[in-house]
CSV table of C-alpha atoms in Angstrom, one decimal:
chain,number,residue,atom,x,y,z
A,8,UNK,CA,-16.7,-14.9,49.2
A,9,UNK,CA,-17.8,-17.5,47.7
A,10,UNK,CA,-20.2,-15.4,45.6
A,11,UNK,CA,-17.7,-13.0,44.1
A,12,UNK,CA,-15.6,-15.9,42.9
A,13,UNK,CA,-18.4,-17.6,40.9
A,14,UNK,CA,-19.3,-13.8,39.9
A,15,UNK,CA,-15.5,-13.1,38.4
A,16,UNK,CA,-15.3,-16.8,37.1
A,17,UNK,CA,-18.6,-16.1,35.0
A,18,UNK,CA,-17.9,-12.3,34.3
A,19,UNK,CA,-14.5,-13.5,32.4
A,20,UNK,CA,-15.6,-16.1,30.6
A,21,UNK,CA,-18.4,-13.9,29.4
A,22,UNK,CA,-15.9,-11.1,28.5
A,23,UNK,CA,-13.5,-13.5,27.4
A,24,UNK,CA,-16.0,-15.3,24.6
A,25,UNK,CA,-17.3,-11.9,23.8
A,26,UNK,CA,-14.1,-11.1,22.4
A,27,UNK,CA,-13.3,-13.6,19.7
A,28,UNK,CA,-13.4,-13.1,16.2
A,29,UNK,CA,-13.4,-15.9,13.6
A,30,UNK,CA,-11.6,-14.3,10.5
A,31,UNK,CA,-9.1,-11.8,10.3
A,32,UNK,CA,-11.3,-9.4,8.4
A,33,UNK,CA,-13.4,-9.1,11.3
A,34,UNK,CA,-10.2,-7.3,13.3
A,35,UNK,CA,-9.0,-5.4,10.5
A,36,UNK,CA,-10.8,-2.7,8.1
A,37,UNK,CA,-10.3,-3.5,4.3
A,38,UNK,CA,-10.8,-0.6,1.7
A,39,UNK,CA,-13.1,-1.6,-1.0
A,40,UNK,CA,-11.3,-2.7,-4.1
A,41,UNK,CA,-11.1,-0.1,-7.1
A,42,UNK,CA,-12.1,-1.3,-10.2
A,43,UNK,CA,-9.6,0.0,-12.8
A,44,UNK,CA,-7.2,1.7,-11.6
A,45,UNK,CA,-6.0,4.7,-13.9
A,46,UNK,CA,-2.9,6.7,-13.6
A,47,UNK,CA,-4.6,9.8,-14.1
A,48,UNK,CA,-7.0,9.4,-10.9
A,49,UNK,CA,-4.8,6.7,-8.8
A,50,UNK,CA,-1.5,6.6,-10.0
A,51,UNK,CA,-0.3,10.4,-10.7
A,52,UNK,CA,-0.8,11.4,-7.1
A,53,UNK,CA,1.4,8.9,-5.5
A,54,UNK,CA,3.9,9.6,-8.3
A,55,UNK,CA,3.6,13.0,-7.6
A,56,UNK,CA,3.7,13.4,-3.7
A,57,UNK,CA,6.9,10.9,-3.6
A,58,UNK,CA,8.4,10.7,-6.9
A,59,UNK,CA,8.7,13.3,-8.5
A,60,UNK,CA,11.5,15.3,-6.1
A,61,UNK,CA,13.8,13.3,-7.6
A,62,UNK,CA,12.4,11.9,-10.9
A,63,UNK,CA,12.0,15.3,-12.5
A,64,UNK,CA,12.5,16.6,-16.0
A,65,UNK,CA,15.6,16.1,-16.1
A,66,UNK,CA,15.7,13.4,-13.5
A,67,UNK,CA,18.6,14.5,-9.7
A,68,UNK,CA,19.1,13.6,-6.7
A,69,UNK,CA,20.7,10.5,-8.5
A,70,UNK,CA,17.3,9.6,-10.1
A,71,UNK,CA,18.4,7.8,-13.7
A,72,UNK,CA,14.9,8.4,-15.4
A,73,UNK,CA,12.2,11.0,-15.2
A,74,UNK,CA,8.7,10.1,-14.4
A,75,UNK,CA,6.5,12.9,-15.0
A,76,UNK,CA,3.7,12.4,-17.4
A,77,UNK,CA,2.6,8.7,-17.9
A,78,UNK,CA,4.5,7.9,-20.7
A,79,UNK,CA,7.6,7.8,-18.7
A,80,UNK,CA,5.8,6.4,-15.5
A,81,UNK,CA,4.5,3.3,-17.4
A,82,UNK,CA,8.1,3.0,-19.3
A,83,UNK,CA,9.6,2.9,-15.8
A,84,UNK,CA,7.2,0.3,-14.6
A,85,UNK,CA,7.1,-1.7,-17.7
A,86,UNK,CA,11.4,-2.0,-17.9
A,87,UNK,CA,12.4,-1.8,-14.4
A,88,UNK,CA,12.2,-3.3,-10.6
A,89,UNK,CA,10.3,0.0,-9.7
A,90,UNK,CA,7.4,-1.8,-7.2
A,91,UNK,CA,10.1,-4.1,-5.9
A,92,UNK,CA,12.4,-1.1,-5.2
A,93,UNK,CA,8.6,0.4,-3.9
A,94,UNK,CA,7.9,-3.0,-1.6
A,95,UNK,CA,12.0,-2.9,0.0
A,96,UNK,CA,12.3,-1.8,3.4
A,97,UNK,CA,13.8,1.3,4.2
A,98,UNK,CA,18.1,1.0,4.7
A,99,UNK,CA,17.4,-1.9,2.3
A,100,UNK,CA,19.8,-1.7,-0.6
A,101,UNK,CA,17.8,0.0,-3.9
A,102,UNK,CA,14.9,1.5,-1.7
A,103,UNK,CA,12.4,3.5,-3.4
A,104,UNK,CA,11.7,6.6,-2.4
A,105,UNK,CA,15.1,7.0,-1.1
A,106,UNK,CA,15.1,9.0,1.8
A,107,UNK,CA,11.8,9.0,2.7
A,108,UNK,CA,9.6,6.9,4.7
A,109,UNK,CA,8.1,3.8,2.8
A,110,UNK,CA,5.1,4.6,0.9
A,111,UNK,CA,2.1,3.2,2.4
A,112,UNK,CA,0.9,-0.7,1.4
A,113,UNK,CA,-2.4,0.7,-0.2
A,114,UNK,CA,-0.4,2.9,-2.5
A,115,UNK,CA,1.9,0.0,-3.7
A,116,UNK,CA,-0.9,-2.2,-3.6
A,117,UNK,CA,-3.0,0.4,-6.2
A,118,UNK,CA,0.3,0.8,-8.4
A,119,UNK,CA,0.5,-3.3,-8.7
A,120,UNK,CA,-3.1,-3.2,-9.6
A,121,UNK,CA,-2.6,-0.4,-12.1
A,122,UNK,CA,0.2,-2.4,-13.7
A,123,UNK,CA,-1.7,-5.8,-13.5
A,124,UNK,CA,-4.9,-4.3,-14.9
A,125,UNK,CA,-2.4,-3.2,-18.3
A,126,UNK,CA,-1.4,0.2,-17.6
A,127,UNK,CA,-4.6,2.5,-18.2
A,128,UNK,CA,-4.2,6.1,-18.6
């Protein structure tokens, strides 16, 4: 008996050391960092896949400005609260895209980029 206690005692505190990490980045996969970001490559997609149903040419669903070539996709970011409406939660007032899940943090995070690196086309 005495024997399979000191063998559990040691067995966990092998497993349990084993197990640490020392940084967040160890428990959690980061995507490599894009150097600039365009809105042809990056941006357009996003735009496109959740955007788009709504900010059309001319603009529904209660959409106020169309966002379908870059011109009016960097206006909108440039004059507006766009990626704060993007960051909100959804049921939060002024939640973008309305009616739709929240878009994903990596696409936020790529259209903040964009907007910090000056808007390239």
């Amino acid at each position: 008996m005495k024997k399979i206690s000191c063998f559990l005692v040691i067995t966990s505190f092998v497993l349990f050391t084993s197990c640490e990490n020392s940084s967040e980045s160890d428990l959690i996969e980061q995507p490599p960092l894009t150097e600039n970001i365009t809105y042809t490559e990056h941006i357009k997609p996003i735009i496109e896949a959740n955007c788009v149903a709504c900010h059309s040419n001319p603009a529904v669903g209660g959409a106020s400005v169309p966002m379908t070539n870059f011109e009016e996709v960097k206006l909108v970011f440039e004059n507006t609260d766009a990626l704060d409406r993007m960051n909100r939660q959804p049921g939060e007032s002024g939640f973008m895209p309305l009616g739709y899940p929240r878009l994903p943090q990596a696409s936020i995070d790529l259209v903040e980029q964009w907007m910090n690196e000056g808007y390239l086309e």
